[in-house]
Amino acid sequence: MESEDIKNKGSDIIGSFAENIENNLNYYFGSKIGAVYNFGKEIYFEAGYENLFSIIDSLKNKADFNFNILSSIKYKEASNFLLISLFSYEKSMTLNIRVRNSISYLKFDFKNITSSIKKFFDVSEYYSDRDYIKDINNDLIIFSQTPETLDTFDIYLSLNDNLIKDAYLCDEISRYNSSIIFKSMEINKLISMLNNMDYKAGIYPELCFCLGIESLLQIKLPKRAVYIRMLLCELFRVACHLSYIVSMSLVLGNTAAFNYTLTEKEKILSIIELITGSRVIPNFMRIGGVKKDIEENILDSLHKLIPHLYKGIKKIEDIFLSDVVMLEKLKNVGTADSKSAKASGITGPNLRASGIRYDLRKTSNYLLYKNIAFTVPLGRIGDNFDRLTIRFKEVYQSLKIISELIESMPLGAVGKMINPASLELYPTPIISTVECPHGIFKLFIEIKENRDIEIIPIGPTKNNMILCEKTLSNCSFDELLAVVSSFGIESAEMY
Amino acid sequence: MSNSLIKSSLNIYVAGYGCCKQEIIASAGPVYDISRFGISFVSFPESADVLVFQGFYNGKGLKKVINIYNQMISPKWVIALGKCTLENLSYEGSGNNLLYEFKKRLKVDVYVPGCPPRPEAFIYSLLRLMEKP
């Protein structure tokens, strides 16, 4: 645990930093960059390819910026889209640089770009095409789905007896081109398509999109609508963490925990189904509110259910913690210290398991989490044990939030009557973020001139994969499955 | 061995990933308990009788599923599950939808619509498969 990280926990440093950085950007780079957009925690600007590396150099090394973490590189070959995100924990801000070529139709040499950025950030190589490793790391290949829980990537290993020297998680089957799906779609239909991007907690992409459009149109929501949104978010967070525990218990061979967890998850899913009408894919968010109100009797039954849920989940935790074999497989296995966790740019519970307290619900201003009392749980060393127990702790906090929300649920309307066809959307980029159960989920939304909307999701999965690969290189082969599934990698948002 | 004997204890291989897989895992739990029909999940194609394909695929994922199907020992059956495979998601590099690509290469026995289909629907599809002569 590093002292500098704890200094910033929960501090209110949003507005002033963003303006300072905006001014500094204009002062240092002037005409090298385009207009600077400020979305609270996210700053967006465009830059030419010829100035890119000098800009990244000064953003990393100048004391005024000090953006020392590469958060993501998103490249779409079909639409020639390249977005580089840099992050700073000290300022808790993200800079998004959209790179433009001087001749717009000329494709980027992506391999060259990643190797050039590697001078500043080591993790940049993980974003490039690394299929050449398949020929080097071929002592053992585990194809996707051979173990039941790992379904989105193949694992290429180079082994030294029983020790893993190097590992490569090949995600080629989960790379998907989103431009085919979202071409010229109406906004309401689009919301129903977005929840596929996070198939364990489908409410978050919807929420992220709606928050983005609402911030553009400056729509103020009724208080009850915001509370219902928060309630659903926390319900999905519990469901998502429970499905993580399901996959962990499958891998560790704990059948009792598997069965108990699925039983508890069904209780949550039945409540979600009563509210939204669907168990997995909610399609519940609308621009300006939510689809429908929650009836009082559903809220009552949920309120009565919470103590039972708490007891049930506590029982599952005891099953894990009282079993010596389980503890042997969890403790001090797959340790990712805070330094490497920071460098790979991960967010969410895996970051908090490594001892760095960073949660958008506390640091950002979205929804009304400031009105609710809850704590952000923290791990110590970032091993399997921490990554598992932090999920349990977050589930307890979410249950606490849910009961508080039901007790203080205000009366009133649940949405504004907004016709999506008549929205005044002008051409602009929007960046919107939410804290989803496995990290920070970001949507880059670009509204084009003929009201076409291009959506590019930037999820936490890639960063988790990077850290997972780094961690695996110190593990033995017996620990492989437990370590990989402890990171909770699910790559729907890798579209 | 006759088909009816094999169908009394089916081994399922689930390919793909996505929302539908969540519901398939739920069907293995104590609430829906698919094992009361003698159905169990396997992770090796050689020991599987039924291939369930669902979720998102690109060109490479599609090739892998076809490869898995070829490794299975006949008699074998195929279930297509969910909206992504049945309806509108097309895969990279082709204007055709996914099901069309699959049907060119293998025979689909049962279709299960829904986004995602409930665990009951998944279990019902397997029961229908068992009823088939």
XYZ file of C-alpha atoms in Angstrom:
628
model
C 0.000 0.000 0.000
C 1.474 3.355 -0.957
C 0.918 6.416 1.145
C 0.439 8.793 -1.807
C -2.597 6.828 -3.005
C -4.351 7.035 0.303
C -3.901 10.778 0.487
C -6.343 11.255 -2.361
C -9.063 8.902 -1.231
C -12.500 10.395 -1.418
C -11.116 13.866 -1.886
C -13.105 16.441 -3.821
C -10.762 17.560 -6.522
C -12.876 17.528 -9.627
C -13.580 20.967 -11.027
C -10.380 22.929 -10.508
C -8.018 20.300 -11.886
C -9.981 19.920 -15.116
C -9.875 23.657 -15.806
C -6.176 23.868 -14.942
C -5.340 21.048 -17.314
C -7.493 22.572 -20.027
C -5.588 25.871 -19.693
C -2.218 24.119 -19.582
C -3.029 22.117 -22.701
C -3.862 25.273 -24.620
C -0.767 27.032 -23.262
C 1.743 24.284 -24.074
C 0.425 22.895 -27.337
C -1.578 25.776 -28.819
C -2.315 25.057 -32.453
C -0.887 21.529 -32.335
C -4.133 20.239 -30.870
C -7.811 20.785 -31.700
C -10.573 22.024 -29.432
C -10.425 20.674 -25.853
C -13.636 19.078 -24.536
C -14.111 18.707 -20.803
C -16.400 15.916 -19.520
C -15.684 16.205 -15.795
C -13.192 13.422 -15.165
C -12.445 13.001 -18.864
C -10.716 15.440 -21.162
C -10.790 14.933 -24.909
C -8.881 16.575 -27.741
C -7.696 15.789 -31.228
C -4.083 15.811 -32.348
C -2.265 15.229 -35.615
C -0.182 12.101 -36.038
C 2.984 14.123 -36.696
C 2.816 15.788 -33.224
C 1.579 12.742 -31.313
C 4.828 11.538 -29.752
C 6.034 14.970 -28.682
C 2.639 15.567 -27.043
C 2.747 12.211 -25.209
C 6.314 12.942 -24.076
C 5.406 16.269 -22.500
C 2.149 14.900 -21.036
C 4.112 12.217 -19.252
C 7.163 14.166 -18.111
C 6.058 17.793 -17.567
C 5.165 18.486 -13.938
C 2.019 20.374 -14.978
C 0.491 17.223 -16.461
C 2.242 14.131 -15.058
C -0.058 11.631 -16.802
C 2.104 8.611 -16.120
C -0.238 5.685 -16.835
C -1.336 4.370 -20.210
C -4.990 3.561 -19.692
C -5.945 2.268 -23.140
C -5.233 2.343 -26.854
C -8.273 1.745 -29.012
C -7.780 1.175 -32.714
C -10.473 0.385 -35.272
C -8.998 -0.476 -38.600
C -12.278 -0.277 -40.509
C -13.047 3.347 -39.590
C -9.383 4.352 -39.065
C -10.139 5.320 -35.468
C -7.351 5.703 -32.930
C -7.910 6.878 -29.351
C -5.133 6.944 -26.757
C -6.059 7.424 -23.088
C -3.605 8.521 -20.417
C -4.432 8.485 -16.736
C -3.107 10.102 -13.585
C -3.965 8.819 -10.102
C -2.708 12.008 -8.452
C -5.205 14.107 -10.396
C -7.666 11.211 -10.918
C -8.235 12.419 -14.462
C -8.056 10.827 -17.905
C -6.789 12.487 -21.080
C -8.183 11.081 -24.325
C -6.224 11.884 -27.475
C -7.952 11.199 -30.775
C -5.244 10.870 -33.421
C -5.917 12.193 -36.912
C -3.913 11.511 -40.016
C -3.014 14.468 -42.230
C -4.639 12.616 -45.137
C -7.842 11.275 -43.656
C -8.207 8.104 -45.732
C -4.606 6.999 -45.146
C -4.535 4.092 -42.663
C -2.344 4.232 -39.556
C 0.678 2.006 -39.226
C -0.538 0.679 -35.875
C 2.449 -1.564 -35.216
C 4.788 1.400 -35.634
C 2.683 3.574 -33.323
C 2.624 1.037 -30.473
C 6.370 0.435 -30.735
C 6.988 4.203 -30.605
C 4.728 4.657 -27.568
C 6.659 1.827 -25.891
C 9.482 4.328 -25.252
C 7.161 6.114 -22.823
C 4.908 3.293 -21.600
C 6.009 -0.350 -21.457
C 2.482 -1.743 -21.574
C 1.937 -0.322 -25.054
C 3.194 -3.547 -26.667
C 0.250 -5.461 -25.211
C -2.137 -3.485 -27.422
C -0.381 -4.379 -30.670
C -0.791 -7.555 -32.682
C 1.342 -10.137 -30.894
C 0.537 -13.260 -32.824
C 4.245 -13.951 -33.311
C 4.319 -15.118 -29.654
C 2.253 -18.118 -30.709
C 5.397 -19.572 -32.266
C 7.546 -18.918 -29.184
C 5.162 -19.787 -26.313
C 4.002 -23.132 -27.574
C 5.066 -25.540 -24.860
C 1.429 -25.858 -23.897
C -1.704 -24.393 -25.454
C -5.015 -24.289 -23.614
C -7.826 -23.549 -26.029
C -10.844 -21.570 -24.952
C -13.639 -23.581 -23.365
C -11.425 -26.566 -22.568
C -11.883 -25.595 -18.941
C -15.501 -24.610 -18.595
C -15.117 -21.120 -17.198
C -12.508 -19.658 -19.547
C -14.352 -19.032 -22.757
C -13.013 -15.933 -24.416
C -9.304 -16.523 -25.011
C -6.659 -19.163 -25.697
C -3.651 -19.409 -23.387
C -0.203 -19.974 -24.905
C 2.401 -20.973 -22.325
C 6.133 -21.379 -22.302
C 7.045 -23.632 -19.405
C 10.158 -24.387 -17.427
C 9.326 -27.719 -15.841
C 6.319 -26.776 -13.684
C 6.952 -23.021 -13.654
C 5.380 -20.657 -16.159
C 8.076 -18.586 -17.836
C 5.811 -16.586 -20.050
C 2.117 -16.566 -20.894
C 0.105 -15.086 -23.746
C -3.644 -14.661 -23.580
C -4.794 -14.635 -27.205
C -8.157 -12.920 -27.514
C -8.577 -13.309 -31.275
C -11.963 -15.049 -31.017
C -13.408 -12.217 -28.952
C -12.371 -9.317 -31.178
C -15.433 -8.079 -32.956
C -16.080 -5.202 -35.288
C -18.776 -2.975 -33.807
C -19.286 -0.773 -36.858
C -21.381 -3.510 -38.458
C -23.851 -3.524 -35.599
C -24.508 0.111 -34.834
C -24.808 1.491 -38.338
C -27.613 4.074 -38.657
C -29.724 2.818 -35.791
C -32.407 4.733 -33.902
C -31.470 5.728 -30.361
C -34.084 3.562 -28.620
C -33.104 0.483 -30.594
C -29.477 1.277 -29.891
C -30.031 1.199 -26.110
C -31.451 -2.314 -26.438
C -28.311 -3.404 -28.324
C -25.807 -1.870 -25.904
C -26.410 -4.227 -22.992
C -24.649 -7.008 -24.911
C -21.401 -5.166 -24.221
C -21.416 -6.332 -20.631
C -23.284 -9.586 -20.476
C -22.977 -10.022 -16.732
C -24.219 -6.545 -15.836
C -26.112 -5.201 -18.825
C -27.440 -2.091 -17.103
C -24.067 -0.306 -17.111
C -23.568 0.267 -20.878
C -27.159 1.547 -21.082
C -26.600 3.876 -18.152
C -23.315 5.080 -19.607
C -24.932 5.940 -22.933
C -27.912 7.707 -21.340
C -25.651 9.727 -19.008
C -23.583 10.822 -22.006
C -26.551 12.043 -24.038
C -28.146 13.685 -20.963
C -24.965 15.590 -20.196
C -24.891 16.815 -23.795
C -28.500 18.009 -23.724
C -28.245 19.154 -20.073
C -31.328 17.235 -18.980
C -31.997 17.234 -15.247
C -33.556 14.040 -13.993
C -36.330 13.535 -11.416
C -34.886 12.317 -8.111
C -36.875 9.072 -8.076
C -35.510 8.125 -11.513
C -31.935 8.554 -10.260
C -32.667 6.455 -7.181
C -34.169 3.670 -9.323
C -31.072 3.773 -11.528
C -28.814 3.428 -8.498
C -30.937 0.588 -7.128
C -30.694 -1.364 -10.377
C -26.960 -0.690 -10.669
C -26.327 -2.141 -7.232
C -28.595 -5.150 -7.896
C -26.616 -5.898 -11.046
C -23.348 -5.384 -9.184
C -24.392 -8.050 -6.681
C -25.483 -10.409 -9.494
C -22.209 -9.872 -11.371
C -20.039 -10.469 -8.307
C -22.034 -13.622 -7.525
C -21.433 -14.965 -11.022
C -17.713 -14.266 -10.474
C -17.888 -16.364 -7.294
C -19.690 -19.090 -9.290
C -16.846 -19.325 -11.784
C -14.215 -19.197 -9.030
C -15.893 -22.039 -7.130
C -16.073 -24.082 -10.351
C -12.345 -23.645 -10.917
C -11.393 -24.314 -7.293
C -13.652 -27.363 -7.225
C -15.923 -26.115 -4.479
C -19.314 -27.614 -5.392
C -21.055 -26.502 -2.215
C -20.161 -22.845 -2.864
C -21.201 -23.229 -6.525
C -24.669 -24.442 -5.597
C -25.233 -21.977 -2.765
C -24.092 -19.030 -4.909
C -26.370 -19.933 -7.798
C -29.289 -20.135 -5.368
C -28.565 -16.662 -4.008
C -28.056 -15.318 -7.532
C -31.470 -16.603 -8.590
C -33.059 -14.554 -5.787
C -31.420 -11.386 -7.123
C -32.318 -12.251 -10.718
C -35.953 -12.820 -9.797
C -36.121 -9.323 -8.290
C -34.417 -7.867 -11.371
C -36.950 -9.703 -13.516
C -39.849 -8.273 -11.505
C -38.494 -4.754 -12.021
C -37.247 -4.842 -15.620
C -38.998 -7.839 -17.169
C -35.802 -9.630 -18.103
C -33.263 -11.587 -16.101
C -30.055 -10.667 -17.883
C -30.703 -7.956 -20.452
C -32.636 -5.140 -18.778
C -33.273 -2.571 -21.572
C -34.580 -0.325 -18.793
C -32.734 2.990 -19.119
C -34.197 5.760 -21.206
C -32.883 9.208 -22.021
C -34.399 11.398 -19.305
C -35.262 8.638 -16.841
C -36.181 4.983 -16.695
C -38.747 2.889 -18.557
C -41.254 2.416 -15.752
C -41.758 2.844 -12.030
C -41.072 0.178 -9.431
C -44.165 -0.877 -7.521
C -44.130 -0.439 -3.753
C -44.764 -4.130 -3.036
C -41.648 -5.108 -5.027
C -39.581 -2.624 -3.004
C -41.055 -4.038 0.212
C -40.274 -7.621 -0.743
C -36.726 -6.622 -1.753
C -36.277 -4.871 1.597
C -37.398 -8.002 3.415
C -35.130 -10.177 1.274
C -31.910 -8.290 2.058
C -31.202 -9.825 5.522
C -31.710 -13.303 4.029
C -29.360 -12.476 1.154
C -26.769 -11.183 3.603
C -26.961 -14.393 5.631
C -26.769 -16.572 2.523
C -23.740 -14.787 1.092
C -22.019 -14.774 4.488
C -22.477 -18.551 4.523
C -20.737 -18.840 1.119
C -17.857 -16.698 2.365
C -17.513 -18.950 5.406
C -17.356 -22.000 3.121
C -14.378 -20.452 1.346
C -12.624 -19.137 4.442
C -13.074 -22.202 6.638
C -11.668 -24.629 4.070
C -7.916 -25.182 4.383
C -7.637 -26.496 0.814
C -9.357 -23.398 -0.579
C -7.133 -21.066 1.440
C -4.074 -22.926 0.179
C -5.185 -22.275 -3.404
C -6.010 -18.626 -2.712
C -3.514 -17.102 -0.281
C -0.240 -15.716 -1.667
C -1.041 -17.051 -5.134
C -0.983 -14.747 -8.155
C 0.162 -11.677 -6.262
C -0.068 -8.426 -8.222
C 1.494 -5.590 -6.242
C 0.206 -2.036 -6.410
C 3.027 -0.855 -8.684
C 2.353 -3.322 -11.495
C -1.396 -2.917 -11.001
C -1.028 0.821 -11.499
C 1.250 0.470 -14.514
C -1.157 -1.803 -16.355
C -3.924 0.750 -15.826
C -6.494 -1.569 -14.272
C -9.522 -0.247 -12.451
C -12.310 -1.667 -10.342
C -12.134 -4.369 -7.663
C -8.872 -5.849 -8.985
C -7.155 -2.495 -8.413
C -8.676 -2.128 -4.968
C -7.521 -5.660 -4.113
C -3.956 -4.412 -4.676
C -4.449 -1.721 -2.065
C -5.253 1.357 -4.135
C -8.510 3.035 -3.263
C -10.099 4.368 -6.435
C -13.822 4.211 -7.057
C -15.752 6.486 -9.415
C -18.781 6.308 -7.142
C -16.776 8.269 -4.570
C -14.505 10.436 -6.702
C -16.893 11.368 -9.493
C -20.200 13.141 -9.343
C -22.386 10.742 -11.274
C -25.849 9.752 -10.034
C -26.488 10.558 -6.349
C -23.926 8.338 -4.639
C -22.844 11.363 -2.580
C -26.125 11.110 -0.637
C -25.519 7.479 0.320
C -23.219 6.297 3.118
C -20.975 3.420 2.099
C -17.304 2.503 2.214
C -15.009 1.287 -0.529
C -13.394 -1.975 0.600
C -9.659 -2.439 0.156
C -7.346 -5.435 -0.209
C -3.777 -5.731 1.003
C -1.405 -7.470 -1.390
C -3.540 -8.305 -4.418
C -3.441 -12.093 -4.419
C -6.297 -14.476 -5.332
C -7.596 -14.284 -1.789
C -7.845 -10.484 -1.887
C -9.499 -10.495 -5.287
C -12.134 -12.944 -4.048
C -12.811 -11.437 -0.631
C -13.060 -7.904 -1.994
C -16.022 -9.073 -4.092
C -17.717 -10.399 -0.961
C -17.097 -7.099 0.823
C -18.467 -5.139 -2.144
C -21.583 -7.303 -2.171
C -22.213 -6.437 1.505
C -21.720 -2.736 0.744
C -24.105 -2.978 -2.232
C -26.752 -4.654 -0.085
C -26.322 -1.839 2.434
C -26.729 0.740 -0.345
C -29.856 -1.015 -1.642
C -31.552 -1.017 1.758
C -30.636 2.646 2.269
C -32.013 3.516 -1.171
C -35.318 1.761 -0.477
C -35.676 3.519 2.881
C -35.071 6.976 1.393
C -36.757 6.438 -2.000
C -38.486 9.733 -2.913
C -41.883 9.898 -4.602
C -42.473 11.473 -7.965
C -42.047 10.958 -11.690
C -39.581 8.423 -13.064
C -38.744 10.074 -16.333
C -39.250 12.998 -18.649
C -41.347 12.673 -21.764
C -38.645 12.904 -24.396
C -39.107 11.829 -27.979
C -35.740 10.460 -29.142
C -36.578 11.319 -32.746
C -36.801 15.037 -31.921
C -33.620 15.334 -29.843
C -31.440 18.201 -30.964
C -28.224 16.318 -31.510
C -25.459 18.317 -33.089
C -22.171 16.799 -34.306
C -19.902 16.375 -31.287
C -17.854 13.782 -29.433
C -18.980 12.630 -25.973
C -17.114 10.548 -23.427
C -19.093 8.992 -20.618
C -17.892 6.745 -17.790
C -19.472 4.561 -15.111
C -18.039 2.332 -12.403
C -19.184 -1.111 -13.508
C -18.589 -4.234 -11.371
C -15.256 -5.079 -12.988
C -13.804 -1.621 -13.506
C -14.405 1.659 -15.228
C -16.535 1.290 -18.320
C -16.137 4.081 -20.843
C -18.138 4.848 -23.964
C -16.841 7.057 -26.732
C -19.900 8.371 -28.549
C -19.524 10.390 -31.713
C -22.585 12.028 -33.204
C -22.104 12.611 -36.909
C -23.740 15.104 -39.216
C -26.585 12.913 -40.433
C -27.448 11.907 -36.805
C -25.525 8.655 -37.224
C -24.042 7.592 -33.900
C -20.756 5.765 -33.660
C -20.168 4.055 -30.333
C -16.860 2.636 -29.222
C -16.720 0.899 -25.824
C -13.500 1.072 -23.831
C -13.842 -1.468 -21.065
C -11.627 -2.634 -18.222
C -11.030 -6.089 -19.708
C -7.885 -5.381 -21.710
C -6.099 -3.932 -18.672
C -7.108 -6.936 -16.576
C -5.677 -9.219 -19.260
C -2.385 -7.310 -19.257
C -2.031 -7.626 -15.491
C -3.069 -11.278 -15.660
C -0.321 -12.036 -18.181
C 2.259 -10.224 -16.053
C 1.166 -12.088 -12.932
C 1.155 -15.503 -14.593
C 4.860 -15.337 -15.364
C 5.683 -15.898 -11.677
C 3.204 -18.713 -11.057
C 3.395 -22.477 -11.220
C 1.262 -24.399 -13.691
C -1.042 -25.783 -10.967
C -2.121 -22.263 -10.058
C -2.879 -21.187 -13.623
C -6.649 -21.638 -13.734
C -7.269 -20.109 -10.316
C -5.172 -17.046 -11.168
C -6.726 -16.492 -14.601
C -10.289 -16.794 -13.390
C -9.573 -14.680 -10.296
C -9.163 -11.667 -12.583
C -12.758 -12.031 -13.797
C -11.958 -11.448 -17.450
C -14.967 -11.244 -19.744
C -14.444 -9.684 -23.076
C -17.774 -8.627 -24.483
C -16.697 -5.002 -24.354
C -13.626 -5.769 -26.459
C -15.777 -5.181 -29.515
C -25.509 -48.109 -29.352
C -28.964 -46.883 -30.289
C -29.787 -43.199 -30.330
C -32.404 -43.529 -27.608
C -29.850 -44.946 -25.191
C -27.429 -42.111 -25.839
C -30.222 -39.584 -25.503
C -31.052 -40.826 -22.023
C -27.756 -39.371 -20.765
C -26.659 -36.498 -22.982
C -23.278 -34.824 -22.701
C -23.345 -31.178 -23.753
C -20.523 -29.035 -25.077
C -21.302 -25.306 -24.916
C -19.400 -23.181 -27.438
C -19.215 -19.397 -27.499
C -19.628 -16.842 -24.759
C -22.164 -14.205 -23.849
C -25.458 -13.641 -22.043
C -26.856 -17.033 -23.098
C -23.992 -18.787 -21.336
C -25.037 -17.138 -18.068
C -28.447 -18.748 -18.398
C -26.940 -22.125 -19.325
C -24.771 -22.009 -16.175
C -27.900 -21.081 -14.194
C -29.617 -24.206 -15.535
C -26.865 -26.306 -13.951
C -27.612 -24.827 -10.533
C -29.894 -26.224 -7.844
C -32.895 -24.113 -8.861
C -33.265 -25.547 -12.385
C -31.035 -28.625 -11.936
C -30.547 -29.919 -15.458
C -28.818 -33.038 -14.137
C -32.159 -34.580 -13.095
C -32.696 -35.343 -16.810
C -29.350 -37.127 -17.033
C -27.731 -34.180 -18.790
C -24.171 -33.166 -17.935
C -21.676 -30.618 -19.238
C -18.338 -31.704 -20.695
C -15.330 -29.711 -21.831
C -13.924 -32.092 -24.455
C -15.566 -32.418 -27.873
C -14.698 -36.111 -28.134
C -17.001 -36.998 -25.250
C -19.862 -34.706 -26.265
C -23.148 -35.700 -27.892
C -24.714 -32.263 -28.282
C -23.051 -29.060 -29.441
C -24.745 -25.879 -28.211
C -23.621 -22.781 -30.095
C -24.573 -19.349 -28.844
C -23.249 -15.847 -28.383
C -20.769 -13.767 -30.322
C -18.491 -15.121 -33.038
C -16.075 -13.639 -35.500
C -14.502 -15.503 -38.407
C -11.904 -17.225 -36.243
C -14.437 -18.232 -33.597
C -16.649 -19.727 -36.298
C -13.778 -21.857 -37.615
C -13.138 -23.129 -34.097
C -16.757 -24.194 -33.612
C -16.747 -26.073 -36.922
C -13.517 -27.744 -35.787
C -15.160 -28.747 -32.505
C -18.137 -30.187 -34.400
C -15.826 -32.259 -36.596
C -14.083 -33.690 -33.544
C -17.360 -34.937 -32.043
C -18.231 -38.599 -32.503
C -21.545 -39.359 -34.208
C -24.400 -39.616 -33.540
C -24.267 -35.921 -32.679
C -26.797 -33.132 -32.472
C -26.654 -29.336 -32.641
C -28.692 -26.695 -30.785
C -28.622 -23.050 -31.933
C -29.390 -20.741 -29.029
C -30.184 -17.056 -28.737
C -30.782 -13.968 -30.838
C -27.141 -13.310 -31.729
C -26.810 -16.554 -33.634
C -30.353 -16.804 -34.963
C -31.167 -13.295 -36.069
C -29.168 -10.303 -36.872
C -25.534 -10.480 -35.861
C -23.364 -10.939 -38.872
C -19.762 -11.935 -38.532
C -16.711 -10.132 -39.861
C -15.987 -10.109 -43.539
C -19.347 -11.347 -44.729
C -22.775 -9.883 -45.305
C -24.487 -13.116 -44.311
C -25.834 -13.750 -40.869
C -24.186 -16.237 -38.584
C -26.793 -18.967 -38.803
C -26.499 -19.038 -42.595
C -22.757 -19.602 -42.239
C -23.328 -22.414 -39.776
C -26.036 -24.105 -41.804
C -23.719 -24.302 -44.791
C -21.403 -26.519 -42.735
C -23.552 -28.438 -40.243
C -27.127 -29.530 -39.584
C -28.982 -27.743 -36.798
C -31.542 -29.869 -34.930
C -33.183 -27.444 -32.493
C -33.504 -23.657 -32.557
C -34.077 -21.780 -29.290
C -35.144 -18.142 -29.760
C -34.857 -15.449 -27.069
C -32.433 -12.836 -25.863
C -31.298 -14.665 -23.847
C -33.591 -17.733 -23.641
C -34.560 -18.573 -20.072
C -33.048 -21.690 -18.461
C -36.455 -23.370 -18.799
C -36.338 -22.808 -22.560
C -32.879 -24.346 -22.747
C -33.971 -27.396 -20.747
C -37.143 -27.703 -22.852
C -35.069 -27.697 -26.049
C -33.002 -30.606 -24.749
C -36.152 -32.508 -23.765
C -37.516 -31.999 -27.276
C -34.242 -33.307 -28.638
C -34.637 -36.411 -26.503
C -38.170 -36.953 -27.810
C -37.011 -36.878 -31.429
C -36.668 -40.358 -32.918
